[in-house]
């Protein structure tokens, strides 16, 4: 026998007792009459009605909702129950096949007030739903409003970042091991003391979880974030797998960590540190100081580990995998990027964290900062120690971050030190300036498009940064109003790059000068020399050919990457 859901049963009782059905509708409940009772035999009309209403409810509140078929929402009492003879399976199939993505509902026939009705349950939705033609609506109160593009983005962003860590855990607070709750208590106590907060940390487990925002609404149950934070992994599961290889491709020594996050973070940090060289280079600064350069900057290691653990999809059973060699550190975390994050906006996106409940608890403990995703810190720590920025690879099932020890560029490290003495450390060691300087350390100029692509900022922001660096700080100079910048004379001198500043003002003039001198030009080589996109060189050569100033050298290849150009 079908157990009528409580909100549905309560509304039906009110209708039976004389309340109009429309007054019993809500953001999660709607009533519809079957057109069949008025002589209509059109199945298409009914299905269209049900699809529209189910989509509307599915795009509303993030909770189970219900549509009851067989009730006239204009009436009250027994007359409101007009009934339906439709097949529930038929309803489920039609709704599933005519929605995008396919919406799975549960339709069940039951009897109320001697009338056959069908309750259609729309399970808690995880995404945005539309009809097969892309049209849809969303529920606000008892109204269905048409979806705008802004509504679509808002709903998708919210639902694609469902907080699994906020769900109620099957584990009870009484089952949490005392050693781990005590570890959390000590960390919270220290955090409060350092911040000048004299509030005492609760001595009870419930009090501790309450302070960390990890109790359920009843004040007795706990959220999944609490289990992740202070309970060992369930039998057969691990939180982190560490693989140590003596060289890339070697058979690994495997360490599996089943400890809760409160201690697992420290365990994996220690493992990485034990196997990482504390010094792979040493820099002699102008001040006489000597600075050791470790294989992997501690800031980058901390950020990549915390990101993997905090932003991973905890609904996946797979562990975070740390694959380490003396020269590389590869961290793979289960689940894709949170909605809105891509490899092209890592440094500047504002996204909703996947696990805000867990994130909030860790922030309260002082273990993470909510305002940063950590990628900017990884970039800064790698660039300022003369390395390449991290490589990031993401797909639908995982996110992989690779730190490479490389061969630290000690000349660049010394150059940054000199620049910081003159232009200010805060300015030089900021993420966008570091990215630009790293490029100009290798190439004589940087284009506007390069700045936008490499810093991942908007064109408006890039324009303002370049104005600031050239007009306010004097670190850069623009080349004759072209969309190209190079180091100022003072900055070039400090970086030891004066000789590399081009004698001409822009790419086109540089190419024309080389051609005029009788040299041949290869687009790939020129792009590497100038540090610009190869397509820019190719487009410039094609333009010069159209003006009768350049031609493909007939003594070499006429197609492909080895083509060389000469003066016409």
Coordinates of C-alpha atoms in Angstrom, one line a residue:
X1 CA 0.0 0.0 0.0
X2 CA 1.3 3.4 -1.0
X3 CA 2.3 5.6 1.9
X4 CA 1.2 9.1 0.9
X5 CA 4.0 11.6 1.6
X6 CA 3.3 13.8 4.6
X7 CA 3.2 17.1 2.8
X8 CA 0.9 15.6 0.1
X9 CA -1.4 13.9 2.6
X10 CA -1.7 17.1 4.8
X11 CA -2.7 19.2 1.7
X12 CA -5.2 16.6 0.6
X13 CA -6.8 16.6 4.0
X14 CA -7.1 20.4 4.0
X15 CA -8.8 20.2 0.5
X16 CA -11.2 17.6 1.8
X17 CA -12.0 19.8 4.7
X18 CA -13.0 22.7 2.5
X19 CA -9.8 24.6 1.6
X20 CA -9.5 25.3 -2.2
X21 CA -6.7 23.2 -3.7
X22 CA -4.9 26.3 -5.0
X23 CA -4.5 27.5 -1.4
X24 CA -2.8 24.2 -0.5
X25 CA -0.2 24.5 -3.3
X26 CA 3.4 25.6 -2.5
X27 CA 6.8 25.8 -3.9
X28 CA 7.1 22.0 -3.6
X29 CA 3.5 20.9 -4.4
X30 CA 1.1 21.4 -7.2
X31 CA -2.3 20.0 -8.3
X32 CA -3.5 19.4 -11.8
X33 CA -6.7 18.0 -13.3
X34 CA -6.7 15.3 -15.9
X35 CA -8.3 16.8 -19.1
X36 CA -9.8 13.3 -19.7
X37 CA -12.5 14.0 -17.1
X38 CA -13.8 16.8 -19.4
X39 CA -14.0 14.5 -22.4
X40 CA -10.5 15.2 -23.9
X41 CA -8.8 12.2 -25.2
X42 CA -5.6 14.0 -26.2
X43 CA -2.7 12.3 -24.5
X44 CA -0.3 14.9 -26.0
X45 CA -2.1 17.7 -24.2
X46 CA -1.8 16.0 -20.8
X47 CA 1.8 15.0 -21.3
X48 CA 2.7 18.6 -22.3
X49 CA 1.0 19.8 -19.2
X50 CA 2.8 17.4 -16.9
X51 CA 6.2 18.0 -18.5
X52 CA 5.9 21.7 -18.1
X53 CA 4.9 21.4 -14.5
X54 CA 7.5 18.8 -13.6
X55 CA 10.2 21.0 -15.2
X56 CA 9.0 24.0 -13.3
X57 CA 9.1 22.2 -9.9
X58 CA 12.5 20.6 -10.7
X59 CA 14.0 24.0 -11.4
X60 CA 12.6 25.4 -8.1
X61 CA 13.6 24.4 -4.6
X62 CA 16.5 22.0 -4.1
X63 CA 14.3 19.4 -2.5
X64 CA 11.8 16.7 -3.4
X65 CA 8.6 18.1 -4.9
X66 CA 5.2 16.6 -5.9
X67 CA 2.7 17.0 -8.6
X68 CA -0.7 15.4 -7.9
X69 CA -2.8 14.5 -10.9
X70 CA -6.6 14.2 -10.5
X71 CA -7.3 17.3 -8.5
X72 CA -9.1 20.4 -9.7
X73 CA -7.2 23.3 -8.1
X74 CA -10.2 25.6 -8.4
X75 CA -12.4 23.6 -6.1
X76 CA -12.6 22.5 -2.5
X77 CA -14.0 19.5 -0.6
X78 CA -14.9 16.2 -2.4
X79 CA -15.7 18.0 -5.8
X80 CA -12.0 18.9 -6.1
X81 CA -11.1 15.2 -6.4
X82 CA -11.9 14.4 -10.1
X83 CA -9.5 11.5 -10.5
X84 CA -7.5 10.0 -13.3
X85 CA -7.2 6.6 -15.0
X86 CA -3.7 7.2 -16.4
X87 CA -0.9 4.6 -16.2
X88 CA 1.9 5.8 -13.9
X89 CA 4.6 4.0 -15.9
X90 CA 3.4 5.7 -19.1
X91 CA 3.7 9.1 -17.3
X92 CA 7.2 8.3 -16.1
X93 CA 8.4 7.2 -19.5
X94 CA 7.0 10.2 -21.4
X95 CA 8.4 12.7 -18.9
X96 CA 11.8 11.0 -19.0
X97 CA 12.0 10.9 -22.8
X98 CA 10.9 14.5 -23.4
X99 CA 13.1 16.4 -21.0
X100 CA 16.7 17.4 -21.2
X101 CA 18.6 16.0 -19.4
X102 CA 16.2 13.1 -18.9
X103 CA 14.2 13.8 -15.8
X104 CA 13.4 10.7 -13.7
X105 CA 10.2 11.0 -11.8
X106 CA 8.3 8.5 -9.7
X107 CA 4.5 8.2 -10.5
X108 CA 2.3 6.2 -8.1
X109 CA -1.4 5.7 -8.2
X110 CA -3.3 5.8 -4.9
X111 CA -6.8 6.3 -3.6
X112 CA -7.9 9.3 -1.5
X113 CA -11.6 10.2 -0.8
X114 CA -12.7 7.2 -2.8
X115 CA -10.9 8.7 -5.9
X116 CA -7.9 7.4 -7.8
X117 CA -5.1 10.0 -8.0
X118 CA -1.5 9.8 -9.1
X119 CA 1.3 11.4 -7.1
X120 CA 4.3 12.3 -9.2
X121 CA 7.5 12.7 -7.1
X122 CA 10.3 14.8 -8.6
X123 CA 13.4 13.8 -6.6
X124 CA 15.8 16.5 -5.3
X125 CA 17.2 17.9 -8.6
X126 CA 20.9 18.0 -9.4
X127 CA 20.9 20.1 -12.5
X128 CA 18.7 22.4 -14.7
X129 CA 15.9 20.8 -16.7
X130 CA 14.2 21.9 -19.9
X131 CA 12.0 20.5 -22.6
X132 CA 13.5 18.9 -25.7
X133 CA 13.4 22.3 -27.4
X134 CA 15.3 24.0 -24.6
X135 CA 12.3 25.8 -23.1
X136 CA 11.6 25.7 -19.4
X137 CA 10.5 27.5 -16.3
X138 CA 11.2 27.5 -12.6
X139 CA 9.1 27.6 -9.5
X140 CA 8.8 30.7 -7.3
X141 CA 6.2 30.2 -4.6
X142 CA 3.2 28.8 -6.6
X143 CA 4.1 30.4 -9.9
X144 CA 6.1 29.2 -12.9
X145 CA 8.4 31.8 -14.3
X146 CA 10.1 31.6 -17.7
X147 CA 13.9 30.9 -17.5
X148 CA 16.2 33.7 -18.5
X149 CA 19.9 33.1 -19.3
X150 CA 20.7 34.6 -15.9
X151 CA 18.3 32.1 -14.2
X152 CA 19.9 29.2 -16.1
X153 CA 23.4 30.2 -15.0
X154 CA 22.3 30.7 -11.4
X155 CA 20.5 27.4 -11.1
X156 CA 23.3 25.5 -12.8
X157 CA 26.0 27.1 -10.6
X158 CA 24.1 26.2 -7.4
X159 CA 23.3 22.7 -8.4
X160 CA 26.6 21.7 -10.0
X161 CA 28.2 22.6 -6.6
X162 CA 25.9 20.5 -4.4
X163 CA 27.4 20.3 -1.0
X164 CA 27.6 16.6 -0.3
X165 CA 29.5 17.3 3.0
X166 CA 26.4 19.0 4.3
X167 CA 24.3 15.8 4.3
X168 CA 23.5 14.1 7.5
X169 CA 26.0 11.2 8.3
X170 CA 24.9 7.7 9.3
X171 CA 27.7 7.9 11.9
X172 CA 26.7 9.4 15.2
X173 CA 28.8 11.9 17.2
X174 CA 29.2 9.2 19.9
X175 CA 31.1 7.0 17.5
X176 CA 33.9 9.6 16.8
X177 CA 37.2 8.5 18.2
X178 CA 38.3 10.7 21.1
X179 CA 41.9 11.0 19.8
X180 CA 40.7 12.8 16.7
X181 CA 38.1 15.1 18.4
X182 CA 40.8 16.0 20.9
X183 CA 43.2 16.8 18.0
X184 CA 40.5 19.1 16.5
X185 CA 39.9 20.7 19.9
X186 CA 43.6 21.5 20.3
X187 CA 43.8 23.1 16.9
X188 CA 40.7 25.2 17.5
X189 CA 42.1 26.3 20.9
X190 CA 45.4 27.4 19.3
X191 CA 43.6 29.2 16.5
X192 CA 41.5 31.2 19.0
X193 CA 44.5 32.1 21.1
X194 CA 46.5 33.3 18.2
X195 CA 43.6 35.5 17.0
X196 CA 43.0 37.0 20.5
X197 CA 39.7 35.1 21.0
X198 CA 39.4 34.0 24.6
X199 CA 36.3 31.9 24.0
X200 CA 36.7 28.5 25.5
X201 CA 36.5 25.5 23.2
X202 CA 33.7 23.2 24.3
X203 CA 34.8 20.0 26.1
X204 CA 32.0 17.9 24.7
X205 CA 31.9 16.4 21.2
X206 CA 28.5 17.9 20.4
X207 CA 29.8 21.3 21.6
X208 CA 32.9 21.1 19.4
X209 CA 30.9 20.0 16.4
X210 CA 28.4 22.9 17.0
X211 CA 31.3 25.4 17.1
X212 CA 32.5 24.0 13.8
X213 CA 29.1 24.1 12.2
X214 CA 28.9 20.4 11.8
X215 CA 25.7 19.4 13.6
X216 CA 22.5 18.7 11.9
X217 CA 19.3 20.7 12.4
X218 CA 18.3 18.5 15.3
X219 CA 21.4 19.4 17.2
X220 CA 22.2 15.7 17.7
X221 CA 23.1 14.2 14.4
X222 CA 26.2 15.3 12.5
X223 CA 27.0 16.2 8.9
X224 CA 29.2 14.2 6.5
X225 CA 31.8 17.0 6.9
X226 CA 32.3 15.9 10.5
X227 CA 32.9 12.3 9.6
X228 CA 35.4 13.4 6.9
X229 CA 37.2 15.7 9.4
X230 CA 37.4 13.6 12.6
X231 CA 36.5 10.0 11.8
X232 CA 38.7 7.3 10.1
X233 CA 37.6 6.3 6.6
X234 CA 35.1 3.4 6.4
X235 CA 36.4 -0.1 6.0
X236 CA 37.9 -0.7 2.6
X237 CA 38.4 3.0 1.8
X238 CA 41.4 5.3 2.0
X239 CA 41.5 9.1 2.0
X240 CA 45.0 9.6 0.4
X241 CA 47.4 7.2 -1.4
X242 CA 51.0 8.3 -1.6
X243 CA 53.3 6.8 -4.3
X244 CA 57.0 7.2 -4.0
X245 CA 59.1 6.5 -7.0
X246 CA 62.9 6.8 -7.2
X247 CA 62.5 8.0 -10.7
X248 CA 59.7 8.6 -13.2
X249 CA 58.3 5.3 -14.3
X250 CA 59.8 3.3 -11.4
X251 CA 57.7 0.9 -9.4
X252 CA 56.2 2.8 -6.5
X253 CA 56.4 2.3 -2.7
X254 CA 52.7 2.8 -1.7
X255 CA 51.5 4.3 1.6
X256 CA 47.7 4.3 2.2
X257 CA 46.3 6.9 4.6
X258 CA 42.9 6.1 6.3
X259 CA 43.1 8.7 9.0
X260 CA 40.5 11.5 9.1
X261 CA 41.4 14.9 7.5
X262 CA 42.3 16.5 10.8
X263 CA 45.5 14.3 10.9
X264 CA 45.7 13.1 7.3
X265 CA 46.8 16.6 6.2
X266 CA 49.8 16.5 8.4
X267 CA 50.7 12.9 7.5
X268 CA 50.8 13.6 3.8
X269 CA 52.8 16.8 4.3
X270 CA 55.4 14.8 6.3
X271 CA 55.6 12.1 3.7
X272 CA 56.2 14.6 0.9
X273 CA 58.8 16.4 2.9
X274 CA 60.6 13.2 3.8
X275 CA 61.0 12.3 0.1
X276 CA 61.7 15.8 -1.3
X277 CA 65.1 17.3 -1.5
X278 CA 65.4 20.3 0.8
X279 CA 67.8 22.0 -1.6
X280 CA 68.4 21.5 -5.3
X281 CA 70.0 24.9 -5.9
X282 CA 71.4 27.9 -4.0
X283 CA 71.1 31.5 -4.9
X284 CA 73.6 34.1 -3.9
X285 CA 71.8 37.5 -3.7
X286 CA 73.4 40.9 -4.1
X287 CA 73.0 41.5 -0.3
X288 CA 75.4 38.7 0.4
X289 CA 72.6 36.3 1.5
X290 CA 72.4 32.8 0.3
X291 CA 68.9 31.3 -0.3
X292 CA 68.4 27.5 -0.7
X293 CA 65.9 26.5 -3.3
X294 CA 63.9 23.3 -2.4
X295 CA 62.7 20.8 -4.9
X296 CA 59.1 21.9 -4.2
X297 CA 58.2 25.2 -2.5
X298 CA 56.4 24.5 0.8
X299 CA 53.6 27.0 -0.1
X300 CA 52.9 25.2 -3.4
X301 CA 52.8 21.8 -1.7
X302 CA 50.5 23.1 1.0
X303 CA 48.1 24.7 -1.4
X304 CA 48.0 21.8 -3.9
X305 CA 47.3 19.3 -1.1
X306 CA 44.6 21.4 0.6
X307 CA 43.0 22.1 -2.7
X308 CA 42.9 18.4 -3.6
X309 CA 41.3 17.5 -0.2
X310 CA 39.0 20.4 0.3
X311 CA 37.6 20.8 -3.2
X312 CA 37.5 17.1 -4.2
X313 CA 34.2 15.3 -4.7
X314 CA 33.8 13.4 -1.5
X315 CA 30.9 11.5 -2.9
X316 CA 33.5 9.6 -5.0
X317 CA 35.1 6.6 -3.2
X318 CA 38.5 7.1 -4.9
X319 CA 41.3 8.6 -2.8
X320 CA 43.4 11.6 -3.5
X321 CA 46.6 10.2 -5.1
X322 CA 50.0 11.8 -4.6
X323 CA 52.6 10.5 -7.0
X324 CA 56.0 11.7 -6.1
X325 CA 59.5 11.4 -7.6
X326 CA 62.6 13.5 -6.8
X327 CA 61.7 15.8 -9.6
X328 CA 57.9 15.7 -9.9
X329 CA 54.9 15.9 -7.6
X330 CA 51.6 14.9 -9.2
X331 CA 48.4 15.2 -7.2
X332 CA 45.1 13.8 -8.6
X333 CA 41.8 14.5 -6.8
X334 CA 38.5 12.7 -7.6
X335 CA 35.8 14.7 -9.3
X336 CA 35.9 17.5 -11.9
X337 CA 36.4 21.2 -11.2
X338 CA 33.5 22.9 -9.3
X339 CA 31.0 24.4 -11.7
X340 CA 32.4 27.6 -13.3
X341 CA 36.1 26.7 -12.9
X342 CA 38.2 25.8 -15.9
X343 CA 41.9 25.6 -16.6
X344 CA 41.5 29.0 -18.4
X345 CA 40.3 30.9 -15.3
X346 CA 42.0 29.2 -12.4
X347 CA 43.8 32.3 -11.3
X348 CA 40.9 34.7 -11.2
X349 CA 37.6 32.9 -11.1
X350 CA 35.1 33.5 -8.4
X351 CA 33.3 30.1 -7.9
X352 CA 31.2 28.5 -5.3
X353 CA 33.3 25.8 -3.4
X354 CA 32.1 22.3 -3.9
X355 CA 32.2 21.5 -0.2
X356 CA 31.3 24.8 1.7
X357 CA 30.4 23.0 4.9
X358 CA 33.7 21.2 5.1
X359 CA 35.5 24.4 3.9
X360 CA 33.8 26.4 6.7
X361 CA 34.9 24.0 9.4
X362 CA 38.5 24.0 8.1
X363 CA 38.5 27.8 7.9
X364 CA 37.3 28.0 11.5
X365 CA 40.2 25.7 12.5
X366 CA 42.6 28.0 10.6
X367 CA 43.6 25.3 8.1
X368 CA 42.4 27.0 4.9
X369 CA 41.3 30.4 3.7
X370 CA 37.9 30.5 2.0
X371 CA 38.8 33.5 -0.2
X372 CA 41.4 31.7 -2.3
X373 CA 41.4 28.6 -4.4
X374 CA 45.2 28.3 -3.9
X375 CA 46.2 28.3 -7.5
X376 CA 47.5 31.9 -7.4
X377 CA 49.7 30.9 -4.5
X378 CA 51.0 27.9 -6.3
X379 CA 51.8 30.1 -9.3
X380 CA 53.6 32.7 -7.2
X381 CA 55.7 30.2 -5.2
X382 CA 56.8 28.3 -8.3
X383 CA 57.5 31.4 -10.4
X384 CA 59.4 33.3 -7.7
X385 CA 61.7 30.3 -7.2
X386 CA 62.6 30.2 -10.9
X387 CA 60.3 27.4 -12.0
X388 CA 57.5 26.9 -14.5
X389 CA 54.0 27.4 -13.1
X390 CA 52.1 24.2 -12.2
X391 CA 50.5 22.2 -15.0
X392 CA 46.8 21.5 -14.5
X393 CA 44.8 18.8 -16.3
X394 CA 41.1 18.4 -15.6
X395 CA 38.4 16.2 -17.0
X396 CA 34.9 14.9 -15.9
X397 CA 36.3 12.5 -13.3
X398 CA 39.4 14.1 -11.8
X399 CA 41.7 17.1 -11.5
X400 CA 45.5 16.6 -11.8
X401 CA 48.1 19.2 -10.7
X402 CA 51.8 18.7 -11.6
X403 CA 54.7 20.5 -9.8
X404 CA 58.1 20.1 -11.5
X405 CA 61.3 20.8 -9.6
X406 CA 62.9 21.7 -12.9
X407 CA 66.3 23.5 -12.9
X408 CA 65.6 26.8 -11.0
X409 CA 66.6 29.9 -13.0
X410 CA 68.8 31.5 -10.4
X411 CA 69.4 34.5 -12.7
X412 CA 65.6 35.2 -12.6
X413 CA 65.5 34.8 -8.8
X414 CA 68.3 37.4 -8.5
X415 CA 66.7 39.7 -11.0
X416 CA 63.4 39.6 -9.0
X417 CA 65.4 40.4 -5.8
X418 CA 66.9 43.5 -7.5
X419 CA 63.6 44.7 -8.9
X420 CA 62.0 44.3 -5.5
X421 CA 64.6 46.6 -3.9
X422 CA 63.7 49.3 -6.4
X423 CA 60.1 48.8 -7.3
X424 CA 58.8 47.2 -4.1
X425 CA 58.4 43.6 -3.0
X426 CA 54.6 43.7 -2.9
X427 CA 54.5 44.8 -6.5
X428 CA 57.1 42.5 -7.9
X429 CA 56.0 39.3 -6.2
X430 CA 52.3 39.8 -7.0
X431 CA 50.8 37.1 -9.3
X432 CA 50.2 39.2 -12.5
X433 CA 53.5 41.0 -12.3
X434 CA 55.4 37.8 -11.8
X435 CA 53.7 36.2 -14.9
X436 CA 54.7 39.3 -17.0
X437 CA 58.2 39.4 -15.7
X438 CA 58.7 35.7 -16.2
X439 CA 57.8 36.2 -19.9
X440 CA 60.0 39.2 -20.3
X441 CA 62.9 37.4 -18.7
X442 CA 62.8 35.1 -21.7
X443 CA 61.6 37.3 -24.5
X444 CA 62.1 41.0 -25.4
X445 CA 58.5 42.0 -25.5
X446 CA 55.0 41.0 -24.5
X447 CA 51.8 41.7 -26.4
X448 CA 48.5 42.8 -24.9
X449 CA 46.9 39.4 -25.9
X450 CA 49.8 37.6 -24.2
X451 CA 49.0 39.4 -21.0
X452 CA 45.3 38.5 -21.2
X453 CA 46.0 34.9 -21.9
X454 CA 48.8 34.3 -19.4
X455 CA 47.3 36.2 -16.4
X456 CA 43.7 35.0 -17.2
X457 CA 42.3 38.4 -16.5
X458 CA 39.8 40.5 -18.5
X459 CA 41.0 42.8 -21.2
X460 CA 39.9 45.8 -19.1
X461 CA 42.0 44.6 -16.2
X462 CA 44.9 43.8 -18.5
X463 CA 44.8 47.3 -19.9
X464 CA 44.8 48.9 -16.4
X465 CA 47.7 46.7 -15.2
X466 CA 49.8 47.7 -18.2
X467 CA 49.0 51.4 -17.7
X468 CA 50.0 51.0 -14.0
X469 CA 53.2 49.1 -14.8
X470 CA 54.3 51.6 -17.5
X471 CA 53.0 55.0 -16.3
X472 CA 52.8 54.6 -12.5
X473 CA 55.6 52.2 -11.5
X474 CA 57.9 52.6 -14.5
X475 CA 58.6 48.9 -14.7
X476 CA 57.5 48.6 -18.4
X477 CA 57.4 50.8 -21.4
X478 CA 55.0 50.7 -24.4
X479 CA 56.6 50.4 -27.8
X480 CA 55.5 53.4 -29.9
X481 CA 51.8 53.1 -29.0
X482 CA 51.7 49.5 -30.3
X483 CA 50.0 46.7 -28.4
X484 CA 53.4 45.6 -27.1
X485 CA 55.4 46.3 -24.0
X486 CA 59.0 45.7 -22.9
X487 CA 61.0 46.3 -19.8
X488 CA 61.8 49.9 -19.0
X489 CA 65.5 50.9 -19.3
X490 CA 65.9 50.7 -15.5
X491 CA 64.1 47.4 -15.1
X492 CA 66.1 45.9 -18.0
X493 CA 69.3 47.0 -16.4
X494 CA 68.3 45.4 -13.1
X495 CA 67.4 42.2 -14.9
X496 CA 70.5 42.3 -17.1
X497 CA 68.3 42.3 -20.2
X498 CA 69.3 45.6 -21.9
X499 CA 71.0 43.9 -24.8
X500 CA 67.9 41.9 -25.5
X501 CA 65.6 44.9 -26.0
X502 CA 64.7 45.0 -29.7
X503 CA 66.1 47.9 -31.7
X504 CA 62.7 48.4 -33.3
X505 CA 59.4 49.2 -31.8
X506 CA 57.1 46.4 -32.8
X507 CA 56.8 43.0 -34.5
X508 CA 56.1 44.4 -37.9
X509 CA 59.0 46.8 -37.8
X510 CA 61.2 44.0 -36.5
X511 CA 60.3 41.7 -39.3
X512 CA 60.8 44.4 -42.0
X513 CA 64.2 45.3 -40.5
X514 CA 65.3 41.7 -40.7
X515 CA 64.1 41.3 -44.3
X516 CA 65.7 44.6 -45.2
X517 CA 69.0 43.3 -43.9
X518 CA 68.7 40.3 -46.3
X519 CA 67.8 37.7 -43.6
X520 CA 65.1 35.1 -44.1
X521 CA 62.5 34.6 -41.5
X522 CA 60.8 31.5 -40.2
X523 CA 57.5 32.1 -38.3
X524 CA 58.2 29.6 -35.6
X525 CA 61.7 30.9 -35.0
X526 CA 60.6 34.5 -35.0
X527 CA 57.8 33.8 -32.5
X528 CA 60.2 32.1 -30.2
X529 CA 62.7 35.0 -30.4
X530 CA 60.1 37.7 -29.8
X531 CA 58.0 35.7 -27.4
X532 CA 54.8 36.2 -29.3
X533 CA 52.2 33.9 -30.8
X534 CA 53.3 32.3 -34.0
X535 CA 50.1 33.2 -35.8
X536 CA 50.9 36.9 -35.2
X537 CA 54.1 36.5 -37.2
X538 CA 52.4 34.5 -39.9
X539 CA 49.7 37.1 -40.3
X540 CA 52.2 39.9 -40.4
X541 CA 54.2 38.1 -43.2
X542 CA 51.1 37.5 -45.2
X543 CA 50.1 41.2 -44.9
X544 CA 53.6 42.3 -46.0
X545 CA 53.3 39.9 -49.0
X546 CA 50.0 41.6 -50.0
X547 CA 51.9 44.9 -49.9
X548 CA 54.7 43.5 -52.1
X549 CA 57.3 43.6 -49.3
X550 CA 57.8 39.9 -48.5
X551 CA 57.6 36.6 -50.3
X552 CA 58.2 32.9 -49.5
X553 CA 61.8 31.9 -50.3
X554 CA 61.6 29.7 -53.4
X555 CA 64.9 28.0 -52.5
X556 CA 63.2 26.2 -49.5
X557 CA 59.9 24.5 -48.6
X558 CA 56.8 26.3 -49.8
X559 CA 54.4 24.8 -47.2
X560 CA 54.6 23.7 -43.6
X561 CA 56.4 24.9 -40.5
X562 CA 59.8 25.1 -42.2
X563 CA 58.8 27.8 -44.7
X564 CA 61.1 30.8 -44.8
X565 CA 60.3 34.3 -46.0
X566 CA 62.5 36.9 -47.7
X567 CA 62.3 40.4 -48.9
X568 CA 60.4 40.7 -52.3

